[in-house]
Coordinates of C-alpha atoms and ligand atoms in Angstrom, one line a residue:
M1 CA -188.5 39.8 -2.7
A2 CA -189.4 38.0 0.5
L3 CA -192.5 36.3 1.9
V4 CA -193.1 37.8 5.3
V5 CA -195.7 36.9 7.9
Q6 CA -196.5 39.8 10.3
K7 CA -198.6 39.6 13.4
Y8 CA -200.1 42.6 15.2
G9 CA -201.3 42.3 18.8
G10 CA -204.4 43.7 20.4
T11 CA -202.9 47.1 21.5
S12 CA -201.4 47.6 18.1
V13 CA -204.8 47.5 16.5
G14 CA -206.8 48.9 19.4
S15 CA -208.4 51.9 17.6
V16 CA -209.2 53.1 14.1
E17 CA -206.1 55.3 14.1
R18 CA -203.9 52.4 15.1
I19 CA -205.4 50.2 12.5
Q20 CA -204.7 52.9 9.9
A21 CA -201.1 53.2 11.2
V22 CA -200.7 49.4 10.9
A23 CA -202.1 49.5 7.3
N24 CA -199.5 52.1 6.4
R25 CA -196.7 50.0 7.8
I26 CA -198.0 46.9 5.8
R27 CA -198.3 49.0 2.6
K28 CA -194.7 50.1 2.9
T29 CA -193.5 46.5 3.3
A30 CA -195.6 45.4 0.3
Q31 CA -194.4 48.3 -1.8
Q32 CA -190.8 47.2 -1.2
G33 CA -191.8 44.1 -3.2
N34 CA -192.6 41.7 -0.4
S35 CA -195.5 39.2 -0.2
L36 CA -197.4 39.6 3.0
V37 CA -199.6 37.5 5.2
V38 CA -200.8 39.5 8.2
V39 CA -202.2 37.9 11.4
V40 CA -204.1 40.1 13.9
S41 CA -205.5 39.8 17.4
A42 CA -208.8 41.2 18.6
M43 CA -208.9 45.0 19.1
G44 CA -207.6 46.2 22.5
K45 CA -209.3 44.4 25.4
T46 CA -212.1 42.9 23.2
T47 CA -211.4 39.3 24.3
D48 CA -211.5 40.2 28.0
T49 CA -214.8 42.1 27.5
L50 CA -216.3 39.1 25.7
V51 CA -215.2 36.8 28.5
K52 CA -216.9 39.2 31.0
L53 CA -220.1 39.2 29.0
A54 CA -220.2 35.4 29.0
N55 CA -219.6 35.3 32.7
E56 CA -222.6 37.5 33.3
I57 CA -224.8 35.0 31.6
A58 CA -223.3 31.7 32.7
S59 CA -221.1 30.8 35.7
N60 CA -219.5 28.0 33.7
P61 CA -220.2 28.6 30.0
S62 CA -219.5 25.7 27.7
R63 CA -216.1 25.8 26.0
R64 CA -217.7 25.4 22.6
E65 CA -219.8 28.5 23.0
M66 CA -216.9 30.4 24.4
D67 CA -214.9 29.6 21.2
M68 CA -217.9 30.7 19.1
L69 CA -217.9 34.0 21.1
L70 CA -214.2 34.8 21.4
S71 CA -213.4 34.0 17.8
T72 CA -215.6 37.0 16.7
G73 CA -213.0 39.5 18.2
E74 CA -210.4 38.7 15.6
Q75 CA -213.0 38.7 12.8
V76 CA -213.7 42.3 13.5
T77 CA -210.1 43.3 13.1
I78 CA -209.4 41.4 9.9
A79 CA -212.3 43.1 8.1
L80 CA -211.4 46.6 9.3
L81 CA -207.7 46.2 8.5
S82 CA -208.5 44.9 5.0
M83 CA -210.7 47.9 4.4
A84 CA -207.9 50.2 5.7
L85 CA -205.5 48.6 3.2
Q86 CA -207.9 48.9 0.4
E87 CA -208.4 52.6 1.2
L88 CA -204.7 53.0 0.7
G89 CA -205.0 51.4 -2.7
Q90 CA -203.4 48.2 -1.5
P91 CA -205.2 45.0 -2.7
A92 CA -206.1 42.9 0.4
I93 CA -208.5 40.2 1.5
S94 CA -209.5 39.1 5.0
L95 CA -209.9 35.4 5.9
T96 CA -211.0 33.6 9.0
G97 CA -209.0 30.6 10.4
A98 CA -211.6 28.2 8.8
Q99 CA -211.4 29.9 5.4
V100 CA -207.6 29.5 5.4
G101 CA -207.8 26.0 6.6
I102 CA -206.0 26.2 9.9
V103 CA -207.0 22.7 11.0
T104 CA -206.8 22.0 14.8
E105 CA -207.8 19.3 17.2
A106 CA -211.4 19.3 18.3
E107 CA -210.4 20.5 21.8
H108 CA -212.3 23.7 22.4
S109 CA -210.5 26.6 24.0
R110 CA -207.1 25.0 23.9
A111 CA -206.8 23.4 20.5
R112 CA -203.4 22.6 19.0
I113 CA -202.8 23.1 15.3
L114 CA -202.6 20.0 13.2
Q115 CA -202.0 21.5 9.8
V116 CA -202.3 24.7 7.8
C117 CA -203.6 24.5 4.2
T118 CA -201.7 26.9 2.0
D119 CA -203.5 26.7 -1.4
R120 CA -205.9 29.5 -0.9
L121 CA -203.3 31.7 0.8
E122 CA -200.9 31.2 -2.2
R123 CA -203.7 31.9 -4.7
H124 CA -204.3 35.3 -3.1
L125 CA -200.6 36.1 -2.7
N126 CA -200.0 35.3 -6.3
K127 CA -202.5 37.9 -7.2
G128 CA -200.5 40.5 -5.3
E129 CA -203.0 40.7 -2.4
V130 CA -202.1 41.1 1.2
V131 CA -203.9 38.3 3.1
V132 CA -205.2 39.3 6.5
V133 CA -205.9 36.3 8.7
A134 CA -207.7 36.0 12.0
G135 CA -205.3 34.8 14.7
F136 CA -206.1 32.6 17.7
Q137 CA -208.7 30.5 15.8
G138 CA -209.0 27.4 13.7
V139 CA -211.4 24.8 12.6
S140 CA -211.7 21.2 13.8
S141 CA -210.8 18.5 11.3
T142 CA -214.1 16.7 11.7
E143 CA -216.8 17.1 9.2
D144 CA -218.6 19.5 11.5
F145 CA -216.3 22.4 10.9
E146 CA -216.3 23.4 14.6
I147 CA -214.7 26.8 15.3
T148 CA -211.9 26.3 17.8
T149 CA -209.5 28.7 19.6
L150 CA -205.9 28.0 20.6
G151 CA -205.9 29.5 24.1
R152 CA -205.3 33.0 25.3
G153 CA -202.5 34.8 23.6
G154 CA -202.7 32.2 20.7
S155 CA -202.4 34.7 17.8
D156 CA -198.6 34.5 18.0
T157 CA -198.9 30.7 17.5
S158 CA -201.2 31.2 14.5
A159 CA -198.6 33.6 12.9
V160 CA -195.6 31.2 13.3
A161 CA -197.7 28.2 12.2
L162 CA -198.6 30.1 9.0
A163 CA -195.0 31.2 8.4
A164 CA -193.7 27.6 8.9
S165 CA -196.4 26.2 6.6
L166 CA -195.8 28.8 3.9
K167 CA -192.0 28.4 4.3
A168 CA -191.9 32.2 4.7
D169 CA -188.6 34.0 4.9
R170 CA -189.4 35.4 8.4
C171 CA -192.1 36.0 10.9
E172 CA -192.4 39.4 12.6
I173 CA -194.4 39.8 15.8
Y174 CA -195.4 43.5 16.4
T175 CA -196.4 44.3 19.9
D176 CA -196.5 47.2 22.4
V177 CA -193.0 46.6 23.9
P178 CA -189.8 47.1 22.0
G179 CA -188.8 43.4 22.2
I180 CA -187.6 40.9 24.9
L181 CA -186.0 42.5 27.9
T182 CA -183.4 41.0 30.3
T183 CA -186.0 40.9 33.0
D184 CA -189.4 42.4 33.9
P185 CA -189.0 46.2 33.6
R186 CA -191.9 46.8 36.0
L187 CA -189.8 45.2 38.8
V188 CA -186.3 46.2 37.6
P189 CA -186.3 49.6 35.8
S190 CA -182.7 49.0 34.6
A191 CA -183.9 46.1 32.4
Q192 CA -182.4 46.3 28.9
L193 CA -183.6 45.2 25.5
M194 CA -181.9 42.1 24.1
S195 CA -180.9 42.2 20.4
E196 CA -181.0 38.4 20.2
I197 CA -182.1 35.3 22.1
T198 CA -182.0 31.7 21.2
A199 CA -185.4 29.8 21.0
D200 CA -184.2 27.4 23.7
E201 CA -183.3 30.3 26.1
M202 CA -186.7 31.9 25.3
L203 CA -188.5 28.7 26.3
E204 CA -186.5 28.3 29.5
L205 CA -187.5 31.9 30.3
A206 CA -191.2 31.1 29.7
S207 CA -192.3 32.8 32.9
L208 CA -190.5 36.0 31.8
G209 CA -191.3 35.9 28.1
A210 CA -194.7 34.3 27.9
K211 CA -196.5 37.7 28.1
V212 CA -194.6 38.9 25.1
L213 CA -194.5 35.8 23.0
H214 CA -196.8 32.7 23.3
P215 CA -194.4 29.8 24.2
R216 CA -196.2 27.6 21.6
A217 CA -195.1 30.1 19.0
V218 CA -191.5 29.8 20.1
E219 CA -191.8 26.0 20.0
I220 CA -193.0 26.0 16.4
A221 CA -190.3 28.5 15.4
R222 CA -187.6 26.3 17.0
N223 CA -188.9 23.0 15.6
Y224 CA -189.1 24.4 12.0
G225 CA -186.2 26.8 12.2
M226 CA -188.4 29.8 11.4
P227 CA -186.6 33.2 11.9
L228 CA -188.7 35.2 14.3
V229 CA -188.4 38.8 15.5
V230 CA -190.4 40.6 18.2
L231 CA -190.6 44.3 17.7
S232 CA -192.6 47.4 18.6
S233 CA -195.4 48.6 16.3
W234 CA -194.7 52.2 17.5
S235 CA -191.1 52.6 16.3
D236 CA -188.7 51.4 13.7
C237 CA -186.3 49.8 16.3
P238 CA -185.0 46.4 15.2
G239 CA -186.4 44.6 18.2
T240 CA -185.3 41.1 19.4
K241 CA -184.4 38.3 17.1
V242 CA -185.3 34.8 18.3
V243 CA -182.8 32.5 16.6
S244 CA -183.2 28.7 16.1
R245 CA -180.5 26.3 15.3
L246 CA -180.9 24.3 12.1
P247 CA -183.8 22.0 12.8
Q248 CA -184.1 18.3 11.9
P249 CA -186.5 17.8 9.0
R250 CA -190.0 17.4 10.4
S251 CA -193.4 17.0 8.7
L252 CA -195.9 19.8 8.7
Q253 CA -198.6 17.3 9.5
G254 CA -199.6 17.1 13.1
M255 CA -197.6 20.3 13.6
E256 CA -198.3 20.9 17.3
I257 CA -199.0 17.4 18.4
A258 CA -196.1 15.4 17.1
K259 CA -193.2 14.7 19.4
A260 CA -193.3 16.5 22.7
V261 CA -189.8 15.1 23.3
D262 CA -187.2 15.4 20.5
G263 CA -184.0 14.4 22.3
V264 CA -182.8 11.7 24.6
E265 CA -179.2 12.1 25.9
I266 CA -177.0 10.1 28.2
D267 CA -173.8 11.2 29.8
R268 CA -171.7 8.4 31.3
D269 CA -168.9 10.6 32.2
Q270 CA -170.4 12.0 35.3
A271 CA -169.6 11.7 39.0
K272 CA -171.6 12.9 42.0
V273 CA -170.4 14.8 45.0
A274 CA -172.9 15.3 47.8
L275 CA -172.6 17.4 51.0
L276 CA -174.9 16.1 53.6
R277 CA -176.3 17.8 56.7
I278 CA -174.7 21.2 56.0
P279 CA -176.2 24.2 57.9
D280 CA -179.1 26.0 56.2
F281 CA -178.2 29.6 56.2
P282 CA -177.4 32.2 53.5
G283 CA -174.0 31.9 51.9
V284 CA -173.3 28.2 52.1
A285 CA -174.0 27.4 48.4
A286 CA -172.1 30.6 47.5
N287 CA -169.1 29.6 49.5
L288 CA -169.0 26.0 48.1
F289 CA -169.5 26.9 44.5
G290 CA -167.2 30.0 44.8
E291 CA -164.4 27.7 45.8
I292 CA -165.3 25.2 43.0
S293 CA -165.3 28.0 40.4
N294 CA -161.9 29.3 41.7
Q295 CA -160.5 26.0 40.6
S296 CA -162.2 26.3 37.3
I297 CA -164.2 23.2 37.9
D298 CA -167.3 23.1 35.6
V299 CA -170.3 21.6 37.4
D300 CA -173.2 20.2 35.5
L301 CA -176.3 19.4 37.6
I302 CA -176.7 21.1 40.9
I303 CA -179.5 20.0 43.2
Q304 CA -180.6 21.2 46.6
S305 CA -183.9 19.9 47.8
I306 CA -186.1 21.0 50.7
H307 CA -184.3 21.2 54.0
D308 CA -184.9 19.0 56.9
G309 CA -184.8 20.7 60.3
N310 CA -182.0 23.2 60.0
S311 CA -179.7 21.4 57.8
N312 CA -179.5 20.9 54.1
D313 CA -178.0 18.6 51.4
I314 CA -176.4 19.9 48.2
A315 CA -175.4 17.5 45.4
F316 CA -173.7 18.2 42.2
T317 CA -172.2 16.4 39.3
V318 CA -168.9 16.9 37.4
V319 CA -167.0 15.0 34.7
N320 CA -165.1 12.0 36.2
K321 CA -161.7 13.5 35.8
L322 CA -162.6 16.5 37.9
L323 CA -164.0 14.4 40.7
K324 CA -160.9 14.3 42.9
Q325 CA -160.5 18.0 42.7
A326 CA -164.2 18.7 43.4
E327 CA -164.2 16.3 46.3
A328 CA -161.1 18.0 47.8
V329 CA -162.9 21.3 47.7
A330 CA -166.0 19.9 49.4
E331 CA -163.8 18.2 52.0
A332 CA -161.9 21.4 52.7
I333 CA -165.1 23.3 53.2
S334 CA -167.0 20.9 55.4
P335 CA -165.0 21.5 58.7
S336 CA -165.9 25.2 58.5
L337 CA -169.5 24.3 58.1
R338 CA -169.3 21.9 61.1
S339 CA -167.8 24.6 63.3
S340 CA -170.2 27.3 62.2
P341 CA -172.5 28.5 65.0
Q342 CA -175.5 27.3 62.9
A343 CA -174.2 23.8 62.6
T344 CA -176.1 21.2 64.4
A345 CA -175.4 17.9 62.8
E346 CA -172.2 16.5 61.3
A347 CA -171.6 17.5 57.7
E348 CA -170.4 14.7 55.5
V349 CA -169.1 14.5 51.9
I350 CA -169.9 11.5 49.8
V351 CA -168.9 10.8 46.2
D352 CA -170.0 8.3 43.6
R353 CA -168.3 7.6 40.3
Q354 CA -170.8 4.9 39.2
I355 CA -173.5 7.3 38.0
A356 CA -174.7 8.5 34.7
K357 CA -177.2 11.1 33.6
V358 CA -180.1 10.5 31.3
A359 CA -182.2 13.3 30.1
I360 CA -185.1 13.9 27.7
S361 CA -185.6 17.3 26.1
G362 CA -188.2 19.0 23.9
A363 CA -190.1 22.2 23.7
G364 CA -193.4 20.2 23.5
M365 CA -193.3 19.4 27.2
I366 CA -194.4 22.9 28.2
G367 CA -198.0 22.9 29.3
R368 CA -198.3 19.2 28.6
P369 CA -198.4 17.3 31.9
G370 CA -197.3 13.7 32.0
I371 CA -194.1 13.8 30.0
A372 CA -191.8 13.6 33.1
A373 CA -194.2 11.0 34.5
K374 CA -193.8 8.9 31.4
M375 CA -190.0 8.9 31.7
F376 CA -190.2 7.9 35.3
K377 CA -192.6 5.1 34.4
V378 CA -190.3 3.7 31.7
L379 CA -187.4 3.7 34.2
A380 CA -189.6 2.2 36.9
D381 CA -190.9 -0.6 34.7
A382 CA -187.3 -1.5 33.9
E383 CA -186.5 -1.6 37.7
I384 CA -184.1 1.3 37.3
N385 CA -183.9 3.4 40.4
I386 CA -183.7 7.2 40.0
Q387 CA -181.1 8.7 42.4
M388 CA -181.6 12.4 41.6
I389 CA -184.1 14.3 39.5
S390 CA -183.8 17.8 38.2
T391 CA -186.1 19.5 35.8
S392 CA -186.4 22.7 33.8
E393 CA -189.1 24.0 31.4
V394 CA -187.9 21.9 28.5
K395 CA -185.8 19.1 30.1
V396 CA -186.0 16.3 32.6
S397 CA -182.6 14.9 33.9
C398 CA -182.3 11.8 36.1
V399 CA -179.2 10.5 37.7
I400 CA -179.1 6.7 37.7
N401 CA -176.6 3.9 38.2
E402 CA -174.0 3.9 35.4
S403 CA -174.6 0.2 34.6
E404 CA -178.2 0.8 33.7
C405 CA -177.4 3.6 31.3
D406 CA -177.6 1.8 28.0
R407 CA -180.8 0.1 28.9
A408 CA -182.3 3.4 29.9
L409 CA -181.2 5.1 26.6
H410 CA -182.7 2.3 24.6
L411 CA -186.0 2.2 26.4
L412 CA -186.4 6.0 26.4
S413 CA -185.6 6.4 22.7
Q414 CA -188.1 3.7 22.0
T415 CA -190.9 5.2 24.1
F416 CA -190.4 8.7 22.7
D417 CA -189.8 7.5 19.2
I418 CA -186.3 9.1 18.9
D419 CA -184.0 8.0 16.1
L420 CA -180.7 7.7 18.0
S421 CA -178.6 8.1 14.9
S422 CA -179.9 11.6 14.3
Q423 CA -179.2 12.6 18.0
K424 CA -175.5 13.0 17.5
E425 CA -176.1 15.7 15.0
I426 CA -178.3 17.6 17.4
I427 CA -175.6 17.7 19.9
A428 CA -173.0 18.7 17.4
N429 CA -175.3 21.3 15.9
Q430 CA -175.1 23.9 18.6
Y431 CA -176.0 27.5 17.9
D432 CA -173.4 29.5 15.9
G433 CA -171.4 32.3 17.5
E434 CA -170.8 33.5 21.0
H435 CA -173.5 33.6 23.6
P436 CA -173.4 35.3 27.0
P437 CA -173.4 33.0 30.0
V438 CA -176.5 34.8 31.3
R439 CA -179.0 36.4 28.9
G440 CA -181.9 37.1 31.2
V441 CA -183.3 36.7 34.7
A442 CA -186.9 35.7 35.5
L443 CA -188.8 35.8 38.7
D444 CA -191.9 33.5 39.0
N445 CA -194.2 34.4 41.9
D446 CA -197.1 32.3 40.8
Q447 CA -195.6 29.0 42.0
A448 CA -196.1 26.9 45.1
R449 CA -193.9 24.3 46.5
I450 CA -195.1 20.9 47.5
A451 CA -192.9 18.6 49.6
I452 CA -193.4 14.9 50.1
R453 CA -191.3 13.4 52.9
H454 CA -189.9 10.0 53.1
V455 CA -190.8 8.6 49.7
P456 CA -189.6 4.9 49.7
D457 CA -186.4 4.8 47.6
K458 CA -187.4 2.2 45.0
P459 CA -188.3 2.2 41.3
G460 CA -191.8 3.4 40.5
M461 CA -192.5 6.0 43.3
A462 CA -191.8 9.1 41.2
A463 CA -193.7 7.5 38.3
S464 CA -196.9 7.0 40.4
I465 CA -196.8 10.4 42.0
F466 CA -196.3 12.3 38.7
S467 CA -198.6 10.1 36.6
L468 CA -201.4 10.9 39.0
L469 CA -200.8 14.6 38.8
A470 CA -200.7 14.4 35.0
Q471 CA -204.0 12.5 34.9
K472 CA -205.5 15.4 36.9
N473 CA -204.1 17.8 34.4
I474 CA -201.7 19.5 36.8
S475 CA -198.5 20.7 35.2
V476 CA -195.5 20.3 37.4
D477 CA -192.6 22.7 36.9
A478 CA -189.4 22.0 38.8
I479 CA -189.1 18.5 40.3
I480 CA -186.2 17.9 42.8
Q481 CA -185.4 14.7 44.5
S482 CA -183.1 15.1 47.4
Q483 CA -179.9 13.2 48.0
R484 CA -180.4 12.3 51.7
C485 CA -181.6 8.9 52.6
H486 CA -183.7 8.3 55.7
V487 CA -184.2 4.8 56.8
I488 CA -187.7 4.3 58.2
D489 CA -188.7 0.9 59.4
R490 CA -185.7 -0.5 57.5
V491 CA -187.0 1.1 54.2
P492 CA -184.6 3.7 52.7
T493 CA -186.6 6.8 51.8
R494 CA -185.9 10.2 50.1
D495 CA -187.8 13.4 50.0
I496 CA -189.3 14.7 46.7
A497 CA -190.2 18.4 46.2
F498 CA -191.7 20.1 43.2
T499 CA -193.4 23.3 42.2
V500 CA -196.8 23.8 40.6
A501 CA -199.0 26.8 39.8
Q502 CA -200.3 28.3 43.0
T503 CA -203.9 27.7 41.8
D504 CA -203.2 24.0 41.6
A505 CA -201.4 23.7 45.0
D506 CA -204.3 22.7 47.3
F507 CA -205.7 20.2 44.8
A508 CA -202.3 18.7 44.2
C509 CA -201.7 18.3 48.0
K510 CA -205.1 16.7 48.4
I511 CA -204.7 14.1 45.7
I512 CA -201.2 13.2 46.8
A513 CA -202.4 12.8 50.4
E514 CA -204.9 10.3 49.0
L515 CA -202.3 8.4 47.0
N516 CA -200.1 8.4 50.1
E517 CA -202.5 6.1 51.9
K518 CA -201.6 3.5 49.3
I519 CA -197.9 4.0 48.8
G520 CA -197.0 5.0 52.4
C521 CA -194.8 8.2 52.2
G522 CA -194.4 10.7 55.0
D523 CA -196.0 14.2 55.4
V524 CA -197.2 16.1 52.4
S525 CA -197.0 19.9 52.7
G526 CA -197.6 22.9 50.5
D527 CA -196.0 26.3 50.7
K528 CA -197.3 29.2 48.5
A529 CA -195.0 31.8 49.9
I530 CA -192.2 31.0 47.6
A531 CA -190.7 32.4 44.4
K532 CA -188.6 30.8 41.7
L533 CA -185.7 32.9 40.4
S534 CA -183.9 31.7 37.3
V535 CA -180.9 32.8 35.3
V536 CA -180.8 31.6 31.7
G537 CA -178.0 31.7 29.1
A538 CA -176.8 29.5 26.2
G539 CA -173.2 30.5 27.0
M540 CA -173.2 29.0 30.5
I541 CA -172.3 25.6 29.0
G542 CA -168.6 25.0 29.7
H543 CA -168.4 28.4 31.5
P544 CA -167.6 27.6 35.2
G545 CA -168.6 30.1 37.9
V546 CA -172.1 31.1 36.8
A547 CA -173.8 29.3 39.7
A548 CA -171.2 30.6 42.1
Q549 CA -171.9 34.2 41.0
F550 CA -175.7 33.6 41.2
F551 CA -175.5 32.2 44.8
A552 CA -173.0 34.9 45.9
A553 CA -175.4 37.6 44.8
L554 CA -178.1 36.1 46.9
A555 CA -175.8 35.5 49.9
Q556 CA -174.7 39.2 49.8
E557 CA -178.4 40.1 50.3
Q558 CA -178.7 37.5 53.1
I559 CA -181.2 35.6 51.1
N560 CA -181.5 31.9 51.9
I561 CA -181.8 29.4 49.1
Q562 CA -184.5 26.7 49.7
M563 CA -184.0 24.6 46.6
I564 CA -181.7 24.6 43.6
T565 CA -182.3 22.9 40.2
T566 CA -180.4 23.2 37.0
S567 CA -180.4 22.4 33.3
E568 CA -177.5 23.0 30.8
I569 CA -178.6 26.6 30.2
K570 CA -180.5 27.5 33.3
I571 CA -180.1 27.6 37.1
S572 CA -183.2 28.1 39.3
C573 CA -183.4 28.8 43.0
V574 CA -186.5 28.6 45.2
I575 CA -186.5 31.4 47.8
D576 CA -188.9 33.1 50.1
Q577 CA -191.5 35.1 48.2
T578 CA -191.0 38.2 50.2
E579 CA -187.4 38.4 49.0
G580 CA -188.2 37.8 45.4
V581 CA -187.9 41.3 44.0
K582 CA -184.8 42.2 46.1
A583 CA -183.2 38.9 44.8
L584 CA -184.2 39.6 41.2
K585 CA -182.6 43.1 41.3
A586 CA -179.4 41.9 42.9
V587 CA -178.9 39.0 40.5
H588 CA -179.8 41.1 37.4
E589 CA -177.2 43.6 38.6
A590 CA -174.6 41.0 39.5
F591 CA -174.5 39.7 35.9
G592 CA -174.2 43.2 34.6
L593 CA -177.5 43.1 32.7
G594 CA -178.7 46.5 33.9
G595 CA -178.2 49.6 31.9
T596 CA -179.2 53.2 31.7
N597 CA -181.1 53.1 28.5
Q598 CA -184.7 53.9 29.5
V599 CA -186.8 51.2 27.8
T600 CA -190.4 52.5 27.4
V601 CA -193.1 49.9 27.7
G602 CA -196.6 50.7 26.4
G603 CA -197.7 52.8 23.6
Ligands
LIG1 N1 -207.3 37.7 21.4 C1 -206.8 36.6 22.0 C2 -206.4 36.9 23.4 O1 -206.5 37.9 23.9 C3 -205.6 36.0 21.2 C4 -204.4 36.9 21.1 O2 -204.5 38.2 21.2 O3 -203.3 36.4 21.0 O4 -206.1 36.0 24.1
MG2 MG1 -199.9 38.4 23.0

């Protein structure tokens, strides 16, 4: 007998017939001897309809009253589903978030869960009742018992939080798609269902997976090691398992607010190769990394920032013992770049052995601006200069001087409260089994790129830029600091580029332009006509050639790469938005992810 938490989304409970079908499914699971807690969303498009109603009355309704309003949607579903279960002869009881004791911060419309009381749930479960709980809502911990909501799509998060608190055997998310697909099937019809994905991959694919599964739900599952499965409520197909590695023990108190960062890593065994002033046309990165991969050289970070005129810089890191080989490849390639018709400036290769990589990682950084800024600030206060920056959804990596590495590690672990003795285990404790180098491909069309030219190359610049953005609540996605150094009025400078949500772009440009008057950088420009294309796979670690294959697929379609940024399990390229879908199709195909199984989406 198992304790199972099931969650049914809005479409799955969108009508009386569908609620009855769900009740039948629940009854079956209960009759097999399982204890069940069921979390539900509001019926169909109820939440959208309520939002519309509010907007007809107020142009900017208060967040408190919005929570009061929106939380009613789920309350309808819990009552109806309990009745449907009772009609089938299955004992059941409905409870709101407050009745369960899903305690959250007092932040209306985006509350994070602090704790879930389990006493009342356990009492009902012990009586053999199915407990039907309203998703998406909680109650503030203050004496006022304010109703809060978790943010749109938050019922998934309610379900996993309940499962973790009850130490359930598994959490099942029933939805209107058969599981997680290798890419967006509306853009690429050959997208296939994945049978399994790791929680870390799922988080890196946030822009692909977020519609299917709330990233905060994945974060809780990962942090507490809760087995999670996403499956269709219309069929009996097994769906997609989201697997987590064995977590470090962690308190259930402060569930969603403790520890945005749970790892600090350093890697001293790194050397940098940079190709400067290489021509900016399709195929250059493919050519370079193709040769590198032919020699089985595994590259770690790859960074290409915004181009300057019609030339580009690409930098990458390798382990020290491969530096000679990597440098030779870069040297061998640069004459052909110099003699190409597009070449204007002299290409040059530089190498540096005295570098190290420091990185912070943690699922809690998603949607929480300011974590990267905090890291930059710590380094700046210690007068440690950052040479390169590369970020992904759940990781920020900085290249610094090797001699400052220990100091950086010490300060960062102190700031983020990381016990370094437990870190070794995390690294040793990788996922079991084999994982494909590329599991899925995501295209994000909702991002804009902002470029700041000629940022003085001294400690503290990145910290002040990204702290300011965080203060204004702007989440920054990929941050890339270029390799090239311009000397302006005898001050060495570098360019920094990053991406933000398109809706934040104008505001971000404006506040940086204001800051600029104080710190004296060059131009600030925004470009909304970009797309970010990412490939993600836990198996790409120690598997040379993935980047080369990615870039080659783009080159074959004559698609120019504007920026590149990487983490251990992800490679992202910024490209022109008009080429996004073409690029997505080509890359999905190049990694053999397409198939002929028609995956039906929608019920
Ligand atoms: N009903 C809420 C929404 O539509 C929560 C959910 O369904 O997850 O955002
Ligand atoms: Mg949802």
